[in-house]
Structure formats: structure tokens, C-alpha cells
């Protein structure tokens, strides 16, 4: 048995972390599976945390949406530079090391679902999308948020604008939910999608392959 990889894509504030949280609840309650969170940006934050606090007085681990917006350009610039120097592999390699460390933990199980909450790029041949879908035989879920006026949450910067169409195109599943909807309704949406995973043989009950 190999661990199922689920990558989550979507523009900033579309609800990627919310999707992970609900996926974790649904898989635990109805499918007896643990969902383990990983994120490419965790190491990015680790690298820049001291710099952002010293220059902007922003604690990147505990900041408001407005404060994160103030420093987003620094995160994007540094992340982009490291991606360029490695043909898109730098943050993937860092994350693979985190996953390898988790595999050594007593809590690890072969039935665990690995959820990567921030798949953002498909610019290089071996970028984040093919890493999820080809290298790990995983699935990509695209999350979009719809506002009361019917408009869709837009990309936060040029980097997102460039990659968003490709992420949408290569997603295996799309989740659309309305801004301000109740957590119960959102959870039902995620549960229906997970049931599609089961119907398509991507996921099964009780930790079996």
C-alpha cells in the first residue's frame, strides 16, 4: 500500500486550509483514515520568519490577513528565486525531506493520506503539479470561492494569475463554495467529493488500499 497524496490548489483566501480541515474531519469520521497536513510554504516561512519580523514587525506564523498581504511580495520574491534556480524543485525537495521524517514517526501509518495544502505552480516539467500527479500518483483538487454577487475569488498577484489557469486545467476535481457559507454545508460538500474518491477507487474505507 502507498500513501494517497492529495494536492490542494486555488488562489489565496479561496479556502485551501479550510478544505484540508474538513477533509481531515470527513476522512476520520467516515473512512477511518488520518489526513496529514504538509505545505510547501512551511519551509518558506521558516526561512523568512526572522527577516519579516525584523523588517515589517510581522509574525508570519500568527498574523492577520492584512499583515500577510503586506509581506506577500517578499514571500513570492524569495520563493520564486529559489524555484528559478532549481527548475521548480527546491521547495519540493525540502518538503520531501519533511515527509521522509514523518515516515519515521511512531504515529505514521501506511493508510495515512498526505494532503499538501498549497500546490501553486506548473511552470516547469517536474513542477508541483506533476510531482503530485505523476511522481506520487496523487490527485489535485482545485478550490474556488464564490462571493454573493457571483464573482469568483481572484488571484492575489501576477504569479497566481500566471499559474491559476494551468492549475484549473490540470485539477482532477474542483470544489466550489460560497463565501460565508456554514461549516456544516462546506463539510457536506467535502464529504460528497470524498465519496467520489471512493467511487473512482482513489480511496477506500478502514485504511485498506
JSON list of C-alpha atoms in Angstrom, two decimals:
[
{"chain": "A", "resi": 1, "resn": "UNK", "atom": "CA", "xyz": [0.00, 0.00, 0.00]},
{"chain": "A", "resi": 2, "resn": "UNK", "atom": "CA", "xyz": [1.23, 3.52, -0.72]},
{"chain": "A", "resi": 3, "resn": "UNK", "atom": "CA", "xyz": [0.00, 6.69, 0.89]},
{"chain": "A", "resi": 4, "resn": "UNK", "atom": "CA", "xyz": [-2.54, 8.70, -1.07]},
{"chain": "A", "resi": 5, "resn": "UNK", "atom": "CA", "xyz": [-1.36, 12.20, -1.95]},
{"chain": "A", "resi": 6, "resn": "UNK", "atom": "CA", "xyz": [-3.96, 14.94, -2.31]},
{"chain": "A", "resi": 7, "resn": "UNK", "atom": "CA", "xyz": [-2.77, 18.33, -3.52]},
{"chain": "A", "resi": 8, "resn": "UNK", "atom": "CA", "xyz": [-4.90, 21.41, -3.00]},
{"chain": "A", "resi": 9, "resn": "UNK", "atom": "CA", "xyz": [-4.75, 24.31, -5.46]},
{"chain": "A", "resi": 10, "resn": "UNK", "atom": "CA", "xyz": [-6.57, 27.63, -5.56]},
{"chain": "A", "resi": 11, "resn": "UNK", "atom": "CA", "xyz": [-5.86, 31.33, -5.25]},
{"chain": "A", "resi": 12, "resn": "UNK", "atom": "CA", "xyz": [-5.07, 33.00, -1.93]},
{"chain": "A", "resi": 13, "resn": "UNK", "atom": "CA", "xyz": [-8.03, 33.06, 0.55]},
{"chain": "A", "resi": 14, "resn": "UNK", "atom": "CA", "xyz": [-10.05, 30.61, -1.57]},
{"chain": "A", "resi": 15, "resn": "UNK", "atom": "CA", "xyz": [-10.28, 28.14, 1.31]},
{"chain": "A", "resi": 16, "resn": "UNK", "atom": "CA", "xyz": [-7.43, 25.66, 0.85]},
{"chain": "A", "resi": 17, "resn": "UNK", "atom": "CA", "xyz": [-6.77, 25.32, 4.58]},
{"chain": "A", "resi": 18, "resn": "UNK", "atom": "CA", "xyz": [-10.50, 25.05, 5.23]},
{"chain": "A", "resi": 19, "resn": "UNK", "atom": "CA", "xyz": [-10.67, 22.24, 2.70]},
{"chain": "A", "resi": 20, "resn": "UNK", "atom": "CA", "xyz": [-7.87, 20.38, 4.47]},
{"chain": "A", "resi": 21, "resn": "UNK", "atom": "CA", "xyz": [-9.54, 20.80, 7.86]},
{"chain": "A", "resi": 22, "resn": "UNK", "atom": "CA", "xyz": [-12.85, 19.46, 6.58]},
{"chain": "A", "resi": 23, "resn": "UNK", "atom": "CA", "xyz": [-11.16, 16.66, 4.65]},
{"chain": "A", "resi": 24, "resn": "UNK", "atom": "CA", "xyz": [-9.45, 15.60, 7.85]},
{"chain": "A", "resi": 25, "resn": "UNK", "atom": "CA", "xyz": [-12.77, 15.52, 9.71]},
{"chain": "A", "resi": 26, "resn": "UNK", "atom": "CA", "xyz": [-14.60, 13.63, 6.97]},
{"chain": "A", "resi": 27, "resn": "UNK", "atom": "CA", "xyz": [-11.89, 11.01, 6.46]},
{"chain": "A", "resi": 28, "resn": "UNK", "atom": "CA", "xyz": [-11.55, 10.42, 10.19]},
{"chain": "A", "resi": 29, "resn": "UNK", "atom": "CA", "xyz": [-15.30, 10.19, 10.91]},
{"chain": "A", "resi": 30, "resn": "UNK", "atom": "CA", "xyz": [-16.48, 8.23, 7.88]},
{"chain": "A", "resi": 31, "resn": "UNK", "atom": "CA", "xyz": [-13.46, 6.44, 6.43]},
{"chain": "A", "resi": 32, "resn": "UNK", "atom": "CA", "xyz": [-11.17, 5.71, 9.40]},
{"chain": "A", "resi": 33, "resn": "UNK", "atom": "CA", "xyz": [-8.26, 7.45, 7.70]},
{"chain": "A", "resi": 34, "resn": "UNK", "atom": "CA", "xyz": [-5.86, 10.08, 9.05]},
{"chain": "A", "resi": 35, "resn": "UNK", "atom": "CA", "xyz": [-5.10, 13.10, 6.91]},
{"chain": "A", "resi": 36, "resn": "UNK", "atom": "CA", "xyz": [-1.64, 14.53, 7.50]},
{"chain": "A", "resi": 37, "resn": "UNK", "atom": "CA", "xyz": [-1.04, 18.14, 6.50]},
{"chain": "A", "resi": 38, "resn": "UNK", "atom": "CA", "xyz": [2.07, 19.21, 4.61]},
{"chain": "A", "resi": 39, "resn": "UNK", "atom": "CA", "xyz": [2.75, 22.53, 2.90]},
{"chain": "A", "resi": 40, "resn": "UNK", "atom": "CA", "xyz": [5.45, 23.69, 0.54]},
{"chain": "A", "resi": 41, "resn": "UNK", "atom": "CA", "xyz": [5.31, 27.14, 2.13]},
{"chain": "A", "resi": 42, "resn": "UNK", "atom": "CA", "xyz": [6.12, 25.88, 5.63]},
{"chain": "A", "resi": 43, "resn": "UNK", "atom": "CA", "xyz": [9.83, 25.92, 4.83]},
{"chain": "A", "resi": 44, "resn": "UNK", "atom": "CA", "xyz": [9.45, 29.26, 3.09]},
{"chain": "A", "resi": 45, "resn": "UNK", "atom": "CA", "xyz": [8.02, 30.74, 6.27]},
{"chain": "A", "resi": 46, "resn": "UNK", "atom": "CA", "xyz": [10.77, 29.12, 8.29]},
{"chain": "A", "resi": 47, "resn": "UNK", "atom": "CA", "xyz": [13.43, 30.72, 6.07]},
{"chain": "A", "resi": 48, "resn": "UNK", "atom": "CA", "xyz": [11.90, 34.22, 6.17]},
{"chain": "A", "resi": 49, "resn": "UNK", "atom": "CA", "xyz": [10.31, 34.40, 9.63]},
{"chain": "A", "resi": 50, "resn": "UNK", "atom": "CA", "xyz": [13.10, 36.37, 11.31]},
{"chain": "A", "resi": 51, "resn": "UNK", "atom": "CA", "xyz": [13.54, 38.72, 8.33]},
{"chain": "A", "resi": 52, "resn": "UNK", "atom": "CA", "xyz": [9.82, 39.53, 8.11]},
{"chain": "A", "resi": 53, "resn": "UNK", "atom": "CA", "xyz": [9.58, 40.21, 11.83]},
{"chain": "A", "resi": 54, "resn": "UNK", "atom": "CA", "xyz": [12.63, 42.47, 11.84]},
{"chain": "A", "resi": 55, "resn": "UNK", "atom": "CA", "xyz": [11.65, 44.46, 8.72]},
{"chain": "A", "resi": 56, "resn": "UNK", "atom": "CA", "xyz": [7.85, 44.54, 8.99]},
{"chain": "A", "resi": 57, "resn": "UNK", "atom": "CA", "xyz": [7.12, 43.50, 12.62]},
{"chain": "A", "resi": 58, "resn": "UNK", "atom": "CA", "xyz": [5.00, 40.68, 11.18]},
{"chain": "A", "resi": 59, "resn": "UNK", "atom": "CA", "xyz": [4.94, 37.25, 12.79]},
{"chain": "A", "resi": 60, "resn": "UNK", "atom": "CA", "xyz": [4.30, 35.13, 9.72]},
{"chain": "A", "resi": 61, "resn": "UNK", "atom": "CA", "xyz": [3.10, 32.26, 11.92]},
{"chain": "A", "resi": 62, "resn": "UNK", "atom": "CA", "xyz": [0.44, 34.38, 13.62]},
{"chain": "A", "resi": 63, "resn": "UNK", "atom": "CA", "xyz": [-0.63, 37.39, 11.61]},
{"chain": "A", "resi": 64, "resn": "UNK", "atom": "CA", "xyz": [-3.78, 38.94, 10.19]},
{"chain": "A", "resi": 65, "resn": "UNK", "atom": "CA", "xyz": [-4.78, 38.70, 6.55]},
{"chain": "A", "resi": 66, "resn": "UNK", "atom": "CA", "xyz": [-3.84, 42.35, 6.07]},
{"chain": "A", "resi": 67, "resn": "UNK", "atom": "CA", "xyz": [-0.38, 41.82, 7.55]},
{"chain": "A", "resi": 68, "resn": "UNK", "atom": "CA", "xyz": [0.17, 38.79, 5.35]},
{"chain": "A", "resi": 69, "resn": "UNK", "atom": "CA", "xyz": [-0.79, 40.90, 2.35]},
{"chain": "A", "resi": 70, "resn": "UNK", "atom": "CA", "xyz": [1.88, 43.43, 3.36]},
{"chain": "A", "resi": 71, "resn": "UNK", "atom": "CA", "xyz": [4.64, 40.83, 3.23]},
{"chain": "A", "resi": 72, "resn": "UNK", "atom": "CA", "xyz": [3.31, 38.57, 0.48]},
{"chain": "A", "resi": 73, "resn": "UNK", "atom": "CA", "xyz": [5.60, 40.19, -2.11]},
{"chain": "A", "resi": 74, "resn": "UNK", "atom": "CA", "xyz": [8.64, 39.19, -0.02]},
{"chain": "A", "resi": 75, "resn": "UNK", "atom": "CA", "xyz": [7.45, 35.61, 0.21]},
{"chain": "A", "resi": 76, "resn": "UNK", "atom": "CA", "xyz": [6.73, 35.44, -3.51]},
{"chain": "A", "resi": 77, "resn": "UNK", "atom": "CA", "xyz": [10.06, 37.01, -4.48]},
{"chain": "A", "resi": 78, "resn": "UNK", "atom": "CA", "xyz": [12.16, 34.67, -2.36]},
{"chain": "A", "resi": 79, "resn": "UNK", "atom": "CA", "xyz": [10.16, 31.58, -3.30]},
{"chain": "A", "resi": 80, "resn": "UNK", "atom": "CA", "xyz": [10.34, 32.45, -6.98]},
{"chain": "A", "resi": 81, "resn": "UNK", "atom": "CA", "xyz": [14.10, 32.92, -6.86]},
{"chain": "A", "resi": 82, "resn": "UNK", "atom": "CA", "xyz": [14.67, 29.52, -5.30]},
{"chain": "A", "resi": 83, "resn": "UNK", "atom": "CA", "xyz": [12.30, 27.90, -7.78]},
{"chain": "A", "resi": 84, "resn": "UNK", "atom": "CA", "xyz": [14.08, 29.51, -10.72]},
{"chain": "A", "resi": 85, "resn": "UNK", "atom": "CA", "xyz": [17.47, 28.28, -9.53]},
{"chain": "A", "resi": 86, "resn": "UNK", "atom": "CA", "xyz": [16.20, 24.70, -9.24]},
{"chain": "A", "resi": 87, "resn": "UNK", "atom": "CA", "xyz": [13.74, 24.41, -12.16]},
{"chain": "A", "resi": 88, "resn": "UNK", "atom": "CA", "xyz": [10.87, 24.34, -9.69]},
{"chain": "A", "resi": 89, "resn": "UNK", "atom": "CA", "xyz": [12.28, 21.63, -7.42]},
{"chain": "A", "resi": 90, "resn": "UNK", "atom": "CA", "xyz": [13.73, 23.49, -4.41]},
{"chain": "A", "resi": 91, "resn": "UNK", "atom": "CA", "xyz": [10.61, 23.57, -2.25]},
{"chain": "A", "resi": 92, "resn": "UNK", "atom": "CA", "xyz": [9.58, 20.09, -3.38]},
{"chain": "A", "resi": 93, "resn": "UNK", "atom": "CA", "xyz": [12.91, 18.68, -2.20]},
{"chain": "A", "resi": 94, "resn": "UNK", "atom": "CA", "xyz": [12.53, 20.45, 1.12]},
{"chain": "A", "resi": 95, "resn": "UNK", "atom": "CA", "xyz": [9.02, 19.05, 1.54]},
{"chain": "A", "resi": 96, "resn": "UNK", "atom": "CA", "xyz": [10.12, 15.54, 0.58]},
{"chain": "A", "resi": 97, "resn": "UNK", "atom": "CA", "xyz": [12.58, 15.69, 3.47]},
{"chain": "A", "resi": 98, "resn": "UNK", "atom": "CA", "xyz": [9.74, 16.65, 5.83]},
{"chain": "A", "resi": 99, "resn": "UNK", "atom": "CA", "xyz": [7.66, 13.73, 4.57]},
{"chain": "A", "resi": 100, "resn": "UNK", "atom": "CA", "xyz": [10.60, 11.35, 4.97]},
{"chain": "A", "resi": 101, "resn": "UNK", "atom": "CA", "xyz": [10.97, 12.49, 8.57]},
{"chain": "A", "resi": 102, "resn": "UNK", "atom": "CA", "xyz": [7.26, 11.84, 9.18]},
{"chain": "A", "resi": 103, "resn": "UNK", "atom": "CA", "xyz": [7.60, 8.30, 7.81]},
{"chain": "A", "resi": 104, "resn": "UNK", "atom": "CA", "xyz": [9.96, 7.57, 10.71]},
{"chain": "A", "resi": 105, "resn": "UNK", "atom": "CA", "xyz": [7.48, 8.69, 13.36]},
{"chain": "A", "resi": 106, "resn": "UNK", "atom": "CA", "xyz": [5.62, 6.13, 15.51]},
{"chain": "A", "resi": 107, "resn": "UNK", "atom": "CA", "xyz": [2.33, 7.74, 14.51]},
{"chain": "A", "resi": 108, "resn": "UNK", "atom": "CA", "xyz": [2.89, 7.03, 10.81]},
{"chain": "A", "resi": 109, "resn": "UNK", "atom": "CA", "xyz": [0.55, 4.58, 9.08]},
{"chain": "A", "resi": 110, "resn": "UNK", "atom": "CA", "xyz": [0.50, 3.30, 5.51]},
{"chain": "A", "resi": 111, "resn": "UNK", "atom": "CA", "xyz": [-3.16, 4.28, 5.40]},
{"chain": "A", "resi": 112, "resn": "UNK", "atom": "CA", "xyz": [-2.38, 7.95, 6.10]},
{"chain": "A", "resi": 113, "resn": "UNK", "atom": "CA", "xyz": [-3.47, 10.46, 3.49]},
{"chain": "A", "resi": 114, "resn": "UNK", "atom": "CA", "xyz": [-0.86, 13.11, 2.74]},
{"chain": "A", "resi": 115, "resn": "UNK", "atom": "CA", "xyz": [-2.52, 16.44, 1.99]},
{"chain": "A", "resi": 116, "resn": "UNK", "atom": "CA", "xyz": [-0.34, 19.18, 0.51]},
{"chain": "A", "resi": 117, "resn": "UNK", "atom": "CA", "xyz": [-2.31, 22.36, 1.07]},
{"chain": "A", "resi": 118, "resn": "UNK", "atom": "CA", "xyz": [-0.56, 24.75, -1.31]},
{"chain": "A", "resi": 119, "resn": "UNK", "atom": "CA", "xyz": [0.01, 23.48, -4.83]},
{"chain": "A", "resi": 120, "resn": "UNK", "atom": "CA", "xyz": [0.56, 26.75, -6.71]},
{"chain": "A", "resi": 121, "resn": "UNK", "atom": "CA", "xyz": [2.80, 26.17, -9.73]},
{"chain": "A", "resi": 122, "resn": "UNK", "atom": "CA", "xyz": [3.07, 24.40, -13.04]},
{"chain": "A", "resi": 123, "resn": "UNK", "atom": "CA", "xyz": [5.85, 26.23, -14.90]},
{"chain": "A", "resi": 124, "resn": "UNK", "atom": "CA", "xyz": [8.49, 23.51, -15.18]},
{"chain": "A", "resi": 125, "resn": "UNK", "atom": "CA", "xyz": [8.41, 19.93, -16.43]},
{"chain": "A", "resi": 126, "resn": "UNK", "atom": "CA", "xyz": [8.85, 18.49, -12.92]},
{"chain": "A", "resi": 127, "resn": "UNK", "atom": "CA", "xyz": [6.96, 21.18, -11.04]},
{"chain": "A", "resi": 128, "resn": "UNK", "atom": "CA", "xyz": [4.43, 20.84, -8.21]},
{"chain": "A", "resi": 129, "resn": "UNK", "atom": "CA", "xyz": [1.54, 19.51, -10.31]},
{"chain": "A", "resi": 130, "resn": "UNK", "atom": "CA", "xyz": [3.45, 16.63, -11.95]},
{"chain": "A", "resi": 131, "resn": "UNK", "atom": "CA", "xyz": [5.12, 15.92, -8.61]},
{"chain": "A", "resi": 132, "resn": "UNK", "atom": "CA", "xyz": [1.69, 15.29, -7.08]},
{"chain": "A", "resi": 133, "resn": "UNK", "atom": "CA", "xyz": [0.05, 13.56, -10.02]},
{"chain": "A", "resi": 134, "resn": "UNK", "atom": "CA", "xyz": [2.86, 11.63, -11.71]},
{"chain": "A", "resi": 135, "resn": "UNK", "atom": "CA", "xyz": [5.61, 11.09, -9.15]},
{"chain": "A", "resi": 136, "resn": "UNK", "atom": "CA", "xyz": [3.20, 10.24, -6.33]},
{"chain": "A", "resi": 137, "resn": "UNK", "atom": "CA", "xyz": [0.17, 9.00, -8.30]},
{"chain": "A", "resi": 138, "resn": "UNK", "atom": "CA", "xyz": [-1.92, 11.54, -6.41]},
{"chain": "A", "resi": 139, "resn": "UNK", "atom": "CA", "xyz": [-4.89, 13.77, -7.18]},
{"chain": "A", "resi": 140, "resn": "UNK", "atom": "CA", "xyz": [-5.18, 17.53, -7.49]},
{"chain": "A", "resi": 141, "resn": "UNK", "atom": "CA", "xyz": [-8.19, 19.34, -6.05]},
{"chain": "A", "resi": 142, "resn": "UNK", "atom": "CA", "xyz": [-8.89, 22.92, -7.11]},
{"chain": "A", "resi": 143, "resn": "UNK", "atom": "CA", "xyz": [-10.77, 25.07, -4.59]},
{"chain": "A", "resi": 144, "resn": "UNK", "atom": "CA", "xyz": [-12.63, 28.21, -5.63]},
{"chain": "A", "resi": 145, "resn": "UNK", "atom": "CA", "xyz": [-14.63, 30.66, -3.53]},
{"chain": "A", "resi": 146, "resn": "UNK", "atom": "CA", "xyz": [-17.69, 32.41, -4.92]},
{"chain": "A", "resi": 147, "resn": "UNK", "atom": "CA", "xyz": [-18.89, 35.73, -3.49]},
{"chain": "A", "resi": 148, "resn": "UNK", "atom": "CA", "xyz": [-22.58, 36.67, -3.02]},
{"chain": "A", "resi": 149, "resn": "UNK", "atom": "CA", "xyz": [-22.53, 38.72, -6.24]},
{"chain": "A", "resi": 150, "resn": "UNK", "atom": "CA", "xyz": [-21.48, 35.62, -8.19]},
{"chain": "A", "resi": 151, "resn": "UNK", "atom": "CA", "xyz": [-17.89, 36.69, -8.75]},
{"chain": "A", "resi": 152, "resn": "UNK", "atom": "CA", "xyz": [-15.03, 34.28, -8.09]},
{"chain": "A", "resi": 153, "resn": "UNK", "atom": "CA", "xyz": [-12.10, 34.99, -5.78]},
{"chain": "A", "resi": 154, "resn": "UNK", "atom": "CA", "xyz": [-9.34, 36.42, -7.98]},
{"chain": "A", "resi": 155, "resn": "UNK", "atom": "CA", "xyz": [-5.57, 35.76, -7.98]},
{"chain": "A", "resi": 156, "resn": "UNK", "atom": "CA", "xyz": [-3.68, 37.84, -5.43]},
{"chain": "A", "resi": 157, "resn": "UNK", "atom": "CA", "xyz": [-0.66, 38.62, -7.62]},
{"chain": "A", "resi": 158, "resn": "UNK", "atom": "CA", "xyz": [0.92, 38.14, -11.05]},
{"chain": "A", "resi": 159, "resn": "UNK", "atom": "CA", "xyz": [2.41, 34.78, -10.05]},
{"chain": "A", "resi": 160, "resn": "UNK", "atom": "CA", "xyz": [-1.05, 33.43, -9.19]},
{"chain": "A", "resi": 161, "resn": "UNK", "atom": "CA", "xyz": [-2.56, 34.94, -12.35]},
{"chain": "A", "resi": 162, "resn": "UNK", "atom": "CA", "xyz": [0.02, 33.11, -14.46]},
{"chain": "A", "resi": 163, "resn": "UNK", "atom": "CA", "xyz": [-0.40, 29.71, -12.81]},
{"chain": "A", "resi": 164, "resn": "UNK", "atom": "CA", "xyz": [-4.11, 29.69, -11.97]},
{"chain": "A", "resi": 165, "resn": "UNK", "atom": "CA", "xyz": [-5.40, 28.66, -15.44]},
{"chain": "A", "resi": 166, "resn": "UNK", "atom": "CA", "xyz": [-2.97, 25.72, -15.52]},
{"chain": "A", "resi": 167, "resn": "UNK", "atom": "CA", "xyz": [-3.95, 24.61, -12.03]},
{"chain": "A", "resi": 168, "resn": "UNK", "atom": "CA", "xyz": [-7.62, 24.69, -13.00]},
{"chain": "A", "resi": 169, "resn": "UNK", "atom": "CA", "xyz": [-6.91, 22.81, -16.22]},
{"chain": "A", "resi": 170, "resn": "UNK", "atom": "CA", "xyz": [-4.95, 20.00, -14.59]},
{"chain": "A", "resi": 171, "resn": "UNK", "atom": "CA", "xyz": [-7.13, 19.59, -11.48]},
{"chain": "A", "resi": 172, "resn": "UNK", "atom": "CA", "xyz": [-8.81, 16.20, -11.11]},
{"chain": "A", "resi": 173, "resn": "UNK", "atom": "CA", "xyz": [-11.61, 17.67, -9.00]},
{"chain": "A", "resi": 174, "resn": "UNK", "atom": "CA", "xyz": [-12.98, 21.16, -8.38]},
{"chain": "A", "resi": 175, "resn": "UNK", "atom": "CA", "xyz": [-14.65, 22.34, -5.18]},
{"chain": "A", "resi": 176, "resn": "UNK", "atom": "CA", "xyz": [-16.81, 25.49, -5.42]},
{"chain": "A", "resi": 177, "resn": "UNK", "atom": "CA", "xyz": [-18.23, 27.04, -2.31]},
{"chain": "A", "resi": 178, "resn": "UNK", "atom": "CA", "xyz": [-19.85, 30.30, -1.37]},
{"chain": "A", "resi": 179, "resn": "UNK", "atom": "CA", "xyz": [-18.18, 32.87, 0.84]},
{"chain": "A", "resi": 180, "resn": "UNK", "atom": "CA", "xyz": [-19.78, 32.90, 4.27]},
{"chain": "A", "resi": 181, "resn": "UNK", "atom": "CA", "xyz": [-21.48, 29.51, 3.92]},
{"chain": "A", "resi": 182, "resn": "UNK", "atom": "CA", "xyz": [-21.86, 27.47, 7.11]},
{"chain": "A", "resi": 183, "resn": "UNK", "atom": "CA", "xyz": [-19.19, 24.98, 8.10]},
{"chain": "A", "resi": 184, "resn": "UNK", "atom": "CA", "xyz": [-21.82, 22.24, 8.07]},
{"chain": "A", "resi": 185, "resn": "UNK", "atom": "CA", "xyz": [-22.65, 22.93, 4.42]},
{"chain": "A", "resi": 186, "resn": "UNK", "atom": "CA", "xyz": [-18.99, 23.09, 3.48]},
{"chain": "A", "resi": 187, "resn": "UNK", "atom": "CA", "xyz": [-18.37, 19.80, 5.24]},
{"chain": "A", "resi": 188, "resn": "UNK", "atom": "CA", "xyz": [-21.19, 18.18, 3.28]},
{"chain": "A", "resi": 189, "resn": "UNK", "atom": "CA", "xyz": [-19.61, 19.39, 0.04]},
{"chain": "A", "resi": 190, "resn": "UNK", "atom": "CA", "xyz": [-16.28, 17.82, 1.01]},
{"chain": "A", "resi": 191, "resn": "UNK", "atom": "CA", "xyz": [-17.99, 14.58, 2.10]},
{"chain": "A", "resi": 192, "resn": "UNK", "atom": "CA", "xyz": [-19.69, 14.25, -1.29]},
{"chain": "A", "resi": 193, "resn": "UNK", "atom": "CA", "xyz": [-16.37, 14.75, -3.00]},
{"chain": "A", "resi": 194, "resn": "UNK", "atom": "CA", "xyz": [-14.65, 12.14, -0.85]},
{"chain": "A", "resi": 195, "resn": "UNK", "atom": "CA", "xyz": [-17.45, 9.75, -1.74]},
{"chain": "A", "resi": 196, "resn": "UNK", "atom": "CA", "xyz": [-16.47, 10.38, -5.39]},
{"chain": "A", "resi": 197, "resn": "UNK", "atom": "CA", "xyz": [-12.92, 9.37, -4.44]},
{"chain": "A", "resi": 198, "resn": "UNK", "atom": "CA", "xyz": [-14.33, 6.08, -3.17]},
{"chain": "A", "resi": 199, "resn": "UNK", "atom": "CA", "xyz": [-16.49, 5.51, -6.25]},
{"chain": "A", "resi": 200, "resn": "UNK", "atom": "CA", "xyz": [-13.47, 6.04, -8.51]},
{"chain": "A", "resi": 201, "resn": "UNK", "atom": "CA", "xyz": [-11.25, 3.73, -6.48]},
{"chain": "A", "resi": 202, "resn": "UNK", "atom": "CA", "xyz": [-8.98, 6.55, -5.24]},
{"chain": "A", "resi": 203, "resn": "UNK", "atom": "CA", "xyz": [-9.89, 6.00, -1.59]},
{"chain": "A", "resi": 204, "resn": "UNK", "atom": "CA", "xyz": [-11.41, 3.16, 0.40]},
{"chain": "A", "resi": 205, "resn": "UNK", "atom": "CA", "xyz": [-12.81, 2.54, 3.84]},
{"chain": "A", "resi": 206, "resn": "UNK", "atom": "CA", "xyz": [-10.99, 1.49, 7.01]},
{"chain": "A", "resi": 207, "resn": "UNK", "atom": "CA", "xyz": [-7.49, 2.14, 5.71]},
{"chain": "A", "resi": 208, "resn": "UNK", "atom": "CA", "xyz": [-7.50, -0.61, 3.07]},
{"chain": "A", "resi": 209, "resn": "UNK", "atom": "CA", "xyz": [-5.75, 0.08, -0.26]}
]
